[in-house]
XYZ file of C-alpha atoms in Angstrom:
716
model
C 80.693 -57.571 144.136
C 79.321 -56.228 147.379
C 77.413 -53.009 147.430
C 79.013 -50.302 149.494
C 77.350 -47.716 151.588
C 76.492 -44.683 149.554
C 76.558 -41.847 151.993
C 75.728 -38.556 150.477
C 74.081 -36.336 148.444
C 72.705 -34.539 145.513
C 72.947 -30.803 145.386
C 72.251 -27.914 143.156
C 75.180 -26.552 141.208
C 74.610 -23.770 138.754
C 71.246 -25.245 137.912
C 71.493 -28.998 137.577
C 71.976 -32.278 139.368
C 75.241 -32.860 141.182
C 75.995 -36.292 142.545
C 78.869 -36.265 145.002
C 80.354 -38.755 147.416
C 81.529 -38.590 150.960
C 83.122 -41.493 152.742
C 83.285 -41.981 156.484
C 86.804 -43.269 156.573
C 89.776 -44.071 154.427
C 92.641 -46.401 155.125
C 96.349 -46.039 154.689
C 98.531 -47.698 152.131
C 98.946 -50.659 154.423
C 95.359 -51.561 153.752
C 96.145 -52.210 150.110
C 96.882 -55.813 150.848
C 93.518 -56.223 152.521
C 91.208 -54.953 149.835
C 89.359 -58.114 149.006
C 86.146 -56.613 150.286
C 85.840 -52.837 150.475
C 83.106 -51.625 152.757
C 83.316 -47.892 152.187
C 83.332 -45.366 149.426
C 86.069 -42.741 149.214
C 85.422 -39.215 147.988
C 86.673 -39.089 144.471
C 84.225 -38.098 141.748
C 81.418 -35.770 140.873
C 78.718 -36.248 138.283
C 76.985 -33.107 137.125
C 73.951 -33.067 134.839
C 73.209 -29.578 133.627
C 69.859 -28.135 132.681
C 71.327 -27.786 129.198
C 71.484 -31.594 129.140
C 75.257 -31.558 129.544
C 76.801 -34.387 131.540
C 80.166 -33.823 133.217
C 82.322 -36.220 135.182
C 85.092 -34.782 137.364
C 87.931 -37.205 138.062
C 90.099 -37.141 141.145
C 92.413 -39.722 139.588
C 94.560 -38.284 136.823
C 95.003 -39.373 133.230
C 98.659 -39.949 132.382
C 98.284 -42.410 129.550
C 96.695 -45.303 131.415
C 93.210 -44.784 129.958
C 91.048 -43.943 132.982
C 89.751 -40.890 131.076
C 87.708 -43.493 129.228
C 87.278 -46.360 131.705
C 85.733 -44.457 134.604
C 83.116 -42.624 132.497
C 82.190 -46.018 130.988
C 81.036 -47.098 134.462
C 78.794 -44.058 134.841
C 77.528 -44.252 131.272
C 76.249 -47.787 131.753
C 74.446 -47.020 135.008
C 73.143 -43.618 133.940
C 72.100 -45.033 130.581
C 73.701 -42.387 128.380
C 75.917 -42.288 125.340
C 79.536 -42.352 126.540
C 80.517 -39.882 123.840
C 78.168 -37.265 125.304
C 80.003 -37.184 128.635
C 82.406 -34.319 129.251
C 85.383 -35.365 131.371
C 87.583 -33.133 133.495
C 90.250 -33.518 136.153
C 89.138 -32.473 139.606
C 91.481 -30.243 141.548
C 93.151 -30.777 144.911
C 90.579 -31.566 147.557
C 90.502 -33.930 150.529
C 87.099 -34.992 149.325
C 88.964 -36.713 146.491
C 91.230 -38.827 148.697
C 91.927 -42.318 147.405
C 89.664 -44.980 148.848
C 92.566 -47.141 149.965
C 95.589 -44.899 150.334
C 93.968 -42.191 152.438
C 95.583 -39.486 150.308
C 94.754 -37.917 146.971
C 96.966 -39.976 144.715
C 96.848 -41.847 141.435
C 99.010 -44.942 141.587
C 99.298 -48.625 142.303
C 97.267 -49.627 139.228
C 94.274 -49.166 141.478
C 91.932 -46.713 139.789
C 89.488 -48.966 137.974
C 89.033 -51.678 140.582
C 88.907 -49.244 143.508
C 86.366 -47.002 141.752
C 84.241 -49.690 140.135
C 81.377 -49.600 142.647
C 81.534 -45.904 143.390
C 81.278 -44.750 139.807
C 78.533 -47.209 139.045
C 76.652 -45.976 142.108
C 77.089 -42.413 140.921
C 75.354 -43.216 137.669
C 72.721 -45.406 139.298
C 71.865 -42.792 141.929
C 71.403 -40.108 139.306
C 69.254 -42.435 137.213
C 67.079 -43.252 140.253
C 66.512 -39.582 141.078
C 65.699 -38.778 137.460
C 63.159 -41.621 137.338
C 61.505 -40.414 140.545
C 61.307 -36.863 139.187
C 59.776 -37.999 135.915
C 57.272 -40.177 137.739
C 56.099 -37.267 139.890
C 55.969 -34.837 136.996
C 53.987 -37.177 134.746
C 51.826 -38.806 137.393
C 53.160 -42.190 136.407
C 54.205 -44.914 138.828
C 57.973 -44.929 139.060
C 57.975 -48.660 138.424
C 56.472 -47.935 135.004
C 59.162 -45.437 134.078
C 62.379 -46.344 132.325
C 65.497 -44.707 130.971
C 66.686 -44.883 127.399
C 69.916 -43.341 126.172
C 69.668 -40.043 128.029
C 65.876 -39.852 128.301
C 63.313 -40.909 130.880
C 60.212 -42.506 129.398
C 57.176 -41.995 131.679
C 53.934 -43.110 130.129
C 53.570 -41.122 126.943
C 56.039 -38.509 128.173
C 59.689 -38.399 127.177
C 62.002 -36.150 129.206
C 65.655 -35.336 128.658
C 67.847 -35.631 131.725
C 68.481 -31.893 131.574
C 64.768 -31.177 131.837
C 64.598 -33.151 135.069
C 67.957 -32.154 136.584
C 66.891 -29.240 138.798
C 63.958 -31.061 140.384
C 65.961 -34.255 140.742
C 68.610 -32.339 142.672
C 66.000 -31.406 145.306
C 65.149 -35.023 146.153
C 66.734 -36.874 149.077
C 69.483 -39.237 147.979
C 68.557 -42.874 148.612
C 70.853 -44.974 150.796
C 70.850 -47.783 148.266
C 70.075 -47.870 144.588
C 69.727 -50.827 142.230
C 72.648 -51.428 139.894
C 72.075 -52.617 136.363
C 72.619 -56.235 135.500
C 75.735 -57.137 133.506
C 73.362 -58.206 130.744
C 72.341 -54.536 130.433
C 75.893 -53.220 130.134
C 76.598 -51.474 126.846
C 80.181 -50.496 127.619
C 81.591 -52.465 130.538
C 83.499 -55.464 129.291
C 82.906 -54.532 125.646
C 85.850 -52.257 124.933
C 85.832 -48.622 123.911
C 88.066 -46.252 122.004
C 89.854 -43.722 124.144
C 87.942 -40.525 124.886
C 91.160 -38.504 124.951
C 92.478 -39.818 121.630
C 91.111 -36.986 119.506
C 92.566 -34.082 121.509
C 95.890 -35.868 121.871
C 96.184 -36.429 118.151
C 94.923 -33.037 116.931
C 97.157 -31.133 119.325
C 94.463 -29.458 121.402
C 95.107 -31.457 124.578
C 96.751 -29.264 127.186
C 99.735 -30.542 129.147
C 101.603 -28.705 131.883
C 104.250 -27.590 129.421
C 101.518 -25.875 127.348
C 100.426 -23.458 130.095
C 100.850 -19.862 129.035
C 99.259 -16.523 129.957
C 100.234 -12.849 129.784
C 103.016 -11.912 132.163
C 104.158 -15.496 132.732
C 107.943 -15.873 132.952
C 109.998 -19.051 132.547
C 112.515 -20.361 135.064
C 115.184 -23.051 134.958
C 117.181 -24.138 137.985
C 120.871 -24.857 138.475
C 120.898 -27.914 140.748
C 123.884 -29.276 142.660
C 125.786 -31.816 140.528
C 125.796 -34.197 143.495
C 122.796 -35.282 145.579
C 122.854 -33.495 148.923
C 125.001 -30.654 147.567
C 124.354 -27.049 148.646
C 125.031 -23.615 147.185
C 128.101 -21.979 148.764
C 127.934 -18.839 146.640
C 126.961 -17.687 143.168
C 127.770 -14.876 140.742
C 124.822 -13.801 138.582
C 126.177 -10.831 136.610
C 126.892 -12.824 133.432
C 123.541 -14.567 133.649
C 121.712 -11.276 134.040
C 123.558 -9.965 130.979
C 121.821 -12.522 128.774
C 119.009 -10.765 126.842
C 115.642 -11.740 128.266
C 116.878 -12.747 131.721
C 114.891 -10.873 134.364
C 116.124 -12.162 137.683
C 118.318 -14.754 139.429
C 117.194 -16.052 142.834
C 118.521 -18.624 145.266
C 116.088 -21.284 146.451
C 116.613 -24.281 148.774
C 117.412 -26.631 145.888
C 119.740 -24.378 143.907
C 119.708 -21.147 141.927
C 116.860 -20.214 139.567
C 117.258 -18.105 136.446
C 114.028 -16.341 135.461
C 113.549 -15.006 131.966
C 111.031 -13.924 129.362
C 111.230 -17.343 127.699
C 112.856 -20.764 128.052
C 115.840 -20.190 125.770
C 116.905 -17.040 127.609
C 116.551 -18.796 130.957
C 118.610 -21.748 129.715
C 121.357 -19.503 128.352
C 121.302 -17.517 131.577
C 121.805 -20.700 133.588
C 124.707 -21.605 131.318
C 126.360 -18.257 132.114
C 125.637 -18.520 135.834
C 128.605 -19.192 138.115
C 127.810 -21.297 141.191
C 130.194 -22.625 143.836
C 128.866 -25.847 145.414
C 129.413 -27.630 148.714
C 129.092 -31.227 147.498
C 128.769 -32.817 150.925
C 128.945 -36.564 151.507
C 127.282 -37.379 148.203
C 130.593 -37.004 146.393
C 131.651 -40.337 147.860
C 129.041 -42.271 145.884
C 130.488 -44.566 143.235
C 128.524 -47.352 141.595
C 131.462 -49.749 141.731
C 131.959 -49.431 145.492
C 128.206 -49.442 146.078
C 127.910 -52.711 144.193
C 130.677 -54.319 146.247
C 129.126 -53.128 149.514
C 125.666 -54.406 148.605
C 127.036 -57.754 147.496
C 128.701 -58.166 150.867
C 125.463 -57.267 152.648
C 123.286 -59.590 150.607
C 125.648 -62.492 151.270
C 124.406 -62.528 154.869
C 120.932 -62.978 156.297
C 118.975 -59.747 156.770
C 115.850 -58.979 158.779
C 113.335 -61.766 158.394
C 110.758 -61.074 155.684
C 109.369 -64.575 155.380
C 110.444 -67.818 157.042
C 109.170 -71.365 157.022
C 110.675 -74.621 158.347
C 114.397 -75.122 158.882
C 116.204 -73.968 155.776
C 119.726 -74.754 157.003
C 118.881 -78.375 157.723
C 117.017 -78.649 154.438
C 120.165 -77.725 152.505
C 121.990 -80.691 154.066
C 119.385 -82.977 152.512
C 119.368 -81.374 149.057
C 120.684 -83.405 146.118
C 122.112 -80.312 144.464
C 122.566 -76.651 145.343
C 122.698 -73.648 143.038
C 123.640 -70.099 144.008
C 123.039 -66.849 142.171
C 123.704 -63.173 142.731
C 121.767 -60.447 140.882
C 122.580 -56.744 140.530
C 119.988 -54.163 139.458
C 120.953 -50.521 138.771
C 119.191 -47.285 139.617
C 116.589 -46.392 136.979
C 115.063 -43.092 135.853
C 111.321 -42.794 135.193
C 112.024 -40.621 132.139
C 108.434 -39.594 131.286
C 108.166 -38.114 127.806
C 107.068 -34.738 129.198
C 109.827 -33.431 131.520
C 108.708 -32.114 134.890
C 107.285 -28.614 134.985
C 105.075 -26.451 137.170
C 103.457 -23.032 136.768
C 102.752 -20.889 139.848
C 100.929 -17.579 140.223
C 100.759 -15.941 143.651
C 98.360 -13.025 144.139
C 97.738 -11.410 147.501
C 96.413 -14.211 149.699
C 95.983 -16.910 147.083
C 98.082 -19.148 144.899
C 97.185 -20.945 141.690
C 99.222 -23.891 140.371
C 99.155 -25.718 137.043
C 101.046 -28.989 136.936
C 100.794 -32.608 135.883
C 100.805 -34.439 139.189
C 99.702 -37.786 140.572
C 99.516 -36.228 144.050
C 97.499 -32.983 143.875
C 96.544 -32.898 147.544
C 100.164 -33.248 148.579
C 101.253 -30.502 146.209
C 98.560 -28.203 147.590
C 99.665 -28.822 151.177
C 103.343 -28.350 150.321
C 102.680 -25.071 148.533
C 100.502 -23.791 151.372
C 103.241 -24.576 153.904
C 105.876 -22.700 151.898
C 103.629 -19.666 151.496
C 102.163 -19.648 154.996
C 98.712 -20.171 153.518
C 95.872 -22.477 154.385
C 95.518 -25.318 151.846
C 92.228 -23.896 150.608
C 94.095 -20.759 149.531
C 95.999 -22.845 146.985
C 94.224 -23.993 143.820
C 95.795 -26.857 141.869
C 94.847 -27.185 138.187
C 95.704 -30.506 136.577
C 96.278 -30.675 132.830
C 97.048 -33.986 131.102
C 100.231 -35.698 132.270
C 102.828 -36.590 129.632
C 103.674 -39.830 131.416
C 104.271 -40.427 135.093
C 105.398 -43.963 135.958
C 105.459 -42.859 139.604
C 107.733 -39.819 139.164
C 104.824 -37.400 139.438
C 103.746 -38.916 142.765
C 106.618 -37.631 144.875
C 105.701 -37.421 148.584
C 108.387 -34.741 148.991
C 106.549 -32.685 146.321
C 109.992 -31.696 145.057
C 109.327 -30.044 141.711
C 106.154 -28.216 142.743
C 107.825 -26.942 145.910
C 110.738 -25.742 143.820
C 108.419 -23.779 141.530
C 106.571 -22.246 144.478
C 109.870 -21.141 146.038
C 110.840 -19.455 142.760
C 107.520 -17.631 142.460
C 107.682 -16.575 146.098
C 111.276 -15.336 145.862
C 110.699 -13.442 142.622
C 107.188 -12.201 143.227
C 106.417 -13.104 139.602
C 104.175 -15.705 137.962
C 106.613 -18.380 136.834
C 106.602 -21.564 134.783
C 109.482 -23.693 136.006
C 110.757 -26.078 133.349
C 113.125 -28.985 133.825
C 115.092 -29.916 130.722
C 115.466 -33.584 129.831
C 118.889 -33.448 131.481
C 117.414 -31.921 134.647
C 114.795 -34.653 134.636
C 117.463 -37.342 134.331
C 119.905 -35.943 136.885
C 117.687 -34.604 139.637
C 116.153 -37.855 140.937
C 114.061 -39.588 142.140
C 115.003 -43.110 140.986
C 114.106 -46.788 141.190
C 116.540 -47.986 143.876
C 119.703 -50.003 143.292
C 119.289 -53.628 144.476
C 121.344 -56.775 144.963
C 119.839 -60.242 145.505
C 121.725 -63.265 146.817
C 119.904 -66.592 146.436
C 120.824 -70.175 147.324
C 118.503 -73.026 146.323
C 118.593 -76.714 147.213
C 116.780 -79.185 144.920
C 115.681 -82.803 145.308
C 116.282 -85.723 142.967
C 113.456 -84.528 140.706
C 114.961 -81.080 140.362
C 112.301 -79.407 142.488
C 113.278 -76.759 145.061
C 113.271 -78.005 148.665
C 115.329 -75.264 150.320
C 115.466 -71.554 149.458
C 117.592 -68.858 151.123
C 117.130 -65.372 149.663
C 118.489 -61.992 150.787
C 117.910 -58.567 149.248
C 119.829 -55.325 149.832
C 118.438 -51.945 148.800
C 117.014 -48.579 149.855
C 113.498 -48.225 151.245
C 111.051 -46.329 149.050
C 108.584 -45.989 151.903
C 111.234 -44.330 154.075
C 111.245 -41.462 151.583
C 107.433 -41.504 151.617
C 107.175 -41.071 155.381
C 105.833 -37.529 154.969
C 102.774 -39.038 153.301
C 102.257 -42.394 154.979
C 104.142 -42.064 158.263
C 107.237 -43.903 159.487
C 107.892 -47.018 157.408
C 107.934 -50.508 158.917
C 111.240 -52.339 159.319
C 110.329 -54.420 156.277
C 109.435 -52.286 153.283
C 107.082 -54.420 151.220
C 107.806 -52.381 148.114
C 111.321 -53.836 148.214
C 110.413 -57.484 148.720
C 107.029 -57.838 146.978
C 107.185 -60.616 144.421
C 109.553 -62.665 146.562
C 107.472 -62.291 149.687
C 104.303 -64.258 149.065
C 105.623 -65.896 145.904
C 103.557 -68.951 144.913
C 106.832 -70.789 144.347
C 107.875 -70.312 147.974
C 104.455 -71.541 149.097
C 105.440 -74.947 147.760
C 108.821 -75.029 149.531
C 108.653 -76.381 153.082
C 111.914 -74.769 154.173
C 112.728 -71.253 153.083
C 114.008 -67.888 154.332
C 113.763 -64.409 152.847
C 115.786 -61.580 154.410
C 116.151 -57.845 153.818
C 119.000 -55.382 154.345
C 117.650 -51.836 154.118
C 120.335 -49.381 153.082
C 120.610 -45.597 153.184
C 122.047 -43.406 150.429
C 121.959 -39.739 149.456
C 120.149 -40.713 146.254
C 116.391 -40.035 146.538
C 114.301 -43.043 145.504
C 110.698 -43.495 144.511
C 108.204 -46.045 143.291
C 108.757 -46.844 139.634
C 106.255 -48.478 137.304
C 105.529 -51.901 138.901
C 107.800 -51.008 141.863
C 109.326 -54.124 143.482
C 108.301 -56.400 140.644
C 110.911 -54.742 138.413
C 113.632 -56.752 140.144
C 111.964 -59.510 142.183
C 110.143 -61.019 139.193
C 113.387 -61.128 137.246
C 115.086 -63.088 140.020
C 112.239 -65.535 140.624
C 111.413 -66.204 136.981
C 114.967 -66.597 135.694
C 115.687 -68.944 138.591
C 112.596 -71.003 137.746
C 113.872 -71.270 134.204
C 117.287 -72.336 135.481
C 115.769 -74.959 137.780
C 113.604 -76.325 134.978
C 116.568 -76.516 132.630
C 118.705 -78.265 135.239
C 115.887 -80.751 135.840
C 115.470 -81.409 132.130
C 111.817 -80.344 132.282
C 110.042 -77.980 129.882
C 109.753 -74.603 131.673
C 105.987 -74.418 131.121
C 105.476 -77.911 132.544
C 107.811 -77.113 135.439
C 105.748 -74.073 136.384
C 102.453 -75.946 135.963
C 103.595 -78.307 138.674
C 104.457 -75.491 141.054
C 101.225 -73.596 140.288
C 98.979 -76.554 141.071
C 97.457 -74.623 143.994
C 97.355 -71.249 142.246
C 94.549 -71.272 139.710
C 94.987 -67.689 138.451
C 98.670 -68.210 137.698
C 97.818 -71.470 135.998
C 95.076 -69.841 133.928
C 97.395 -67.127 132.615
C 100.185 -69.629 131.955
C 97.930 -72.046 130.107
C 96.327 -69.326 127.987
C 99.628 -67.851 126.840
C 101.051 -71.313 126.198
C 98.012 -72.144 124.050
C 97.622 -68.857 122.184
C 101.345 -68.284 121.908
C 101.752 -71.828 120.637
C 104.575 -72.577 123.066
C 105.287 -75.977 121.536
C 105.680 -74.715 117.988
C 108.999 -74.997 116.197
C 110.482 -71.569 115.645
C 112.336 -70.314 112.596
C 116.093 -70.936 112.618
C 117.830 -68.413 114.876
C 114.710 -67.679 116.929
C 114.365 -68.734 120.583
C 111.674 -68.329 123.204
C 111.418 -67.811 126.944
C 108.527 -67.660 129.385
C 107.753 -65.968 132.696
C 104.710 -65.515 134.969
C 104.189 -62.949 137.709
C 101.425 -61.525 139.875
C 101.390 -57.791 140.539
C 98.680 -55.322 141.602
C 96.092 -58.086 141.821
C 96.577 -59.433 138.295
C 98.648 -62.299 136.919
C 100.501 -61.896 133.638
C 102.259 -64.612 131.645
C 104.678 -63.685 128.865
C 106.331 -65.605 126.032
C 109.177 -63.676 124.415
C 110.706 -64.669 121.093
C 114.230 -63.368 120.439
C 117.272 -63.722 118.257
C 120.865 -62.986 119.252
C 123.292 -62.122 116.474
C 126.794 -60.777 116.968
C 126.014 -60.214 120.623
C 122.935 -58.088 119.895
C 119.477 -59.113 121.068
C 116.326 -58.473 119.060
C 112.916 -59.163 120.602
C 110.709 -60.181 117.668
C 107.426 -61.185 119.280
C 105.783 -61.134 122.682
C 102.665 -63.105 123.564
C 100.922 -61.997 126.732
C 98.040 -63.411 128.768
C 96.519 -61.524 131.694
C 94.218 -62.770 134.427
C 92.742 -59.536 135.844
C 89.177 -60.532 136.683
C 86.656 -58.400 134.823
C 88.323 -56.282 132.135
C 86.127 -53.164 132.180
C 87.689 -51.907 128.962
C 89.439 -54.805 127.200
C 90.914 -52.401 124.645
C 92.445 -50.415 127.475
C 93.816 -53.539 129.150
C 95.460 -54.613 125.894
C 96.962 -51.157 125.445
C 98.404 -51.254 128.941
C 99.905 -54.689 128.319
C 101.566 -53.392 125.158
C 102.823 -50.324 126.971
C 104.166 -52.325 129.912
C 105.937 -54.771 127.606
C 107.744 -51.994 125.711
C 108.581 -50.253 128.989
C 110.022 -53.477 130.382
C 112.112 -54.188 127.288
C 113.624 -50.690 127.599
C 114.368 -51.297 131.260
C 115.866 -54.730 130.707
C 117.882 -54.004 127.601
C 119.225 -50.517 128.345
C 118.136 -49.090 131.718
C 121.045 -48.064 133.937
C 122.101 -45.029 135.958
C 125.656 -44.976 137.309
C 127.610 -42.633 139.557
C 131.255 -41.586 139.660
C 132.280 -39.383 142.592
C 128.630 -38.639 143.189
C 127.895 -37.375 139.684
C 125.386 -39.161 137.482
C 126.959 -40.351 134.253
C 123.816 -40.381 132.110
C 122.255 -37.271 130.578
C 119.501 -37.800 128.020
C 117.952 -40.480 125.824
C 121.160 -40.786 123.811
C 122.908 -42.431 126.783
C 119.813 -43.593 128.688
C 118.117 -45.451 125.893
C 114.533 -46.481 125.548
C 113.240 -48.932 122.971
C 112.999 -47.356 119.514
C 110.063 -47.910 117.170
C 112.118 -50.182 114.914
C 112.965 -52.358 117.920
C 109.351 -52.823 119.039
C 108.212 -56.442 118.784
C 104.915 -57.770 117.496
C 102.679 -58.086 120.571
C 99.645 -60.306 121.032
C 97.517 -59.901 124.164
C 94.961 -62.375 125.474
C 92.628 -61.832 128.440
C 91.548 -64.739 130.635
C 87.746 -65.008 130.889
C 87.524 -64.710 134.638
C 85.142 -64.108 137.516
C 87.981 -63.458 139.955
C 88.440 -60.216 141.868
C 89.411 -57.349 139.618
C 93.092 -56.404 139.491
C 95.125 -53.603 137.953
C 96.481 -53.405 134.417
C 98.741 -50.356 134.280
C 101.909 -51.957 135.594
C 101.596 -55.737 135.749
C 103.080 -56.482 132.299
C 106.406 -54.937 133.294
C 107.666 -57.583 135.775
C 107.391 -60.796 133.675
C 108.542 -59.356 130.345
C 112.194 -58.801 131.307
C 112.765 -62.349 132.652
C 110.933 -63.862 129.671
C 113.415 -62.057 127.399
C 116.358 -63.178 129.554
C 115.118 -66.770 129.491
C 114.855 -66.621 125.695
C 118.415 -65.280 125.545
C 119.552 -68.280 127.576
C 117.809 -70.551 125.084
C 119.715 -68.766 122.304
C 123.138 -68.530 123.896
C 123.262 -70.733 126.985
C 124.198 -67.655 129.016
C 122.257 -66.656 132.127
C 121.667 -62.961 132.760
C 122.281 -61.976 136.390
C 122.964 -58.275 135.909
C 120.820 -55.706 134.138
C 120.850 -54.079 131.696
C 121.249 -56.868 129.178
C 123.504 -54.762 126.924
C 126.211 -54.970 129.594
C 126.384 -58.742 129.139
C 128.552 -60.331 126.464
C 126.135 -62.556 124.602
C 127.932 -65.240 122.699
C 126.901 -68.825 122.132
C 128.262 -70.750 125.090
C 130.569 -73.689 124.365
C-alpha cells in the first residue's frame, strides 16, 4: 500500500494533542472506478489525546450498523499503540473538512469507509506516536531512536510517560511530512478481529438514536403527504385537527401539511382529523401493470450503447442455439428499522439539527439555504443511525429539509417523525427495471453472442444536486453487466440502456445496481450450464479462468460449502458469484420447496476482499447482506395503482423473520489483493443463488421478483 501525503497538523485543543487532516483535493464520484492507487488524503477524522490521558477519535463517516465504529479506531489503536477499549469514539458533525476522499462530499456510502480510510487513520495514529516519542526523548534527554511506545506509554530510558503527560508539548511540535507505519507483524488488532465497540450501548439501551432526542420545549410533528408522488396541496381545513388535545399548530410546508403537537400521539391523531384537498398531478397515471408493459417494449429494442464488442448480429447467425429471457424487478423500499426523523431548533441566527444521516454536509447546506443562513450557522449533530441502506443519503435532503421548513414555519423547536407508513409511502426507492437478454451458444454450450438491454430510471439523475448532471449512461443502472467477467470472454456482445423518467423518486439501495444485474447474470449462467449439461461450478470455473479473484471465492465456497456433497432428500442447492464494491462474493444456497413455499436452510459464503481489517465485522456484514437479500428476493415489491402505493408496513412489505433465517457460514479468502468493501457485496449473489437452488428443486426458472409471486411446483 502506497503512503499518501500527510499534509497537516497538530494543534492544541483544550489542552492536549489534536491530530487533524487536510487534503489538497478530492475527486467526484466518477473517480470511484479509478481508486487503485490513491495519492491524497481527504479530511475526515480527528484524533485527540487529552492531558487527562483520554483518547478520542471523531468520525466523519457514520455508524449505521456496518461496524466502522470499531474498524476505524482499530487502525489508530495499532499505530498509536494503545488499548482499543480505551478509545472514545464520536461522530463528527457537518464540516467540509470531513469530505469523503473519493466522492468529494461528506457522505457515508459505497462500502468505501474502511478501504478509503485505511492509510489516513493509520497515519493519524503513527503521527501522534511519532510526536509523543520526540517529546519524551527531549524531556528525558534520551535519543529518540532509543525510545519506544508500549500500550499507551512512552518508554524513554528509565522514564515511563503516559501519553497524556506528553500531549501538550507534543502538540507544539511541527508535524512531520512522513512517519513510519508499523509492520503488519506488529499489528494487535488489524486482521485479528474485534468485538464491536458499540455493542454495549446498543444492548443496554443507552445508545442514542435520532428518535431518542428530547429536550424541554421540544414539540413533535407529523406530516400529511400527498397520496401520489408529485401531488400538491390545493387547500386544507385544520379546525378538527386543532381540536385534538395536545395539538399546538398546523402549518403548510412545500411537501404537505404538518401537524405540531406536544407529543407524537397527539400529532398523529391531529393528522388523522386533518382535511386536505390534493392536486394529484400527472402521478395519478402511474400503474405498475402499464409501466411493466412499457418497459418490456423498451427493453426489447437496443438502447444507448453501454458496452460493445465484435459483431453480435453476425455472431447469432453462427450460434448453435439461442436462448432469450426477460426479467422484471419491482421498486423496493429501504425500510430501515428506525423510521426517518429529524429534530430542528432555530434560535436567532443559528440552527441546530439532530438526525441520523449519511450526508451531513448536504443536510447542513440544505438547511442553511432554507433559512437564509451561512452553512456555518447550522450545526448538525449525528446520533447513531437505525439502519440506512442508502435511504439516509438523499441528495435532495428531503426529510431534513421538511423538518427545517416545519421549524421555520412554526417558530418552535420540532422533532419531525415519519411513521413506518410514511417511511414506506414517501420514497425514495430502488428503481423498477426490466432486462431483455438474448444469448447464442456454441456446440459446447458456451456463450458466443450476447445482446442485453436494460430499461430503468437513473439514480444519478436524482443525485445531480450533489454530483452534477449525470452522464448519458448511468453506471449505477448497468454495473454488474457492464464489465462482467463473463462478457469479457464473449467476442461478440452488446449491452444497451434505456433511461426512463417517472414521478417516483429513486435512490441508491444497498448494493445498488447489483440488486438486479447480478440476478440476471447469475441465473443465466446457471441456465447455460444446465443446458450444456455441465456442473454450474465447473461451468463458471471455465469462464473465470482469467479472473483469479472470482475463481478464489468460487473455489473456497465450493470447498468449504462441500458443493459436491449429497444433500438430504428434499434439499437442493444453487450457486452464484458476483463482484461489487471491489470485493467478490460466492454464495451456495440450500433450499427446499414444499407446497409452493420456499425455505432457505443454509447459506455458505466466501468473500475475496483483500485484507479483512476486522474479520468479525466482515462476517457480520456477510450475514447481514445475505438476510437482506433473501428479504428482497422472496418478498420485496412495491406496486402502484392510479399513482397510489399499495404497500403500507411490514405486514404487506415483508422482511425475513427470525424463524426463516438460514444457517450461515462465512469464509474469507486469504488474499493480498487490493482491499474492497464488505457492507453491500453479499446482497447481489445471494438472490440468484436462491433462485438457482429453486430451479434445482422445481425445474422452474425465476425471471420476476419477488419469488413469492411465482408459482413453484415441480415441473413435469
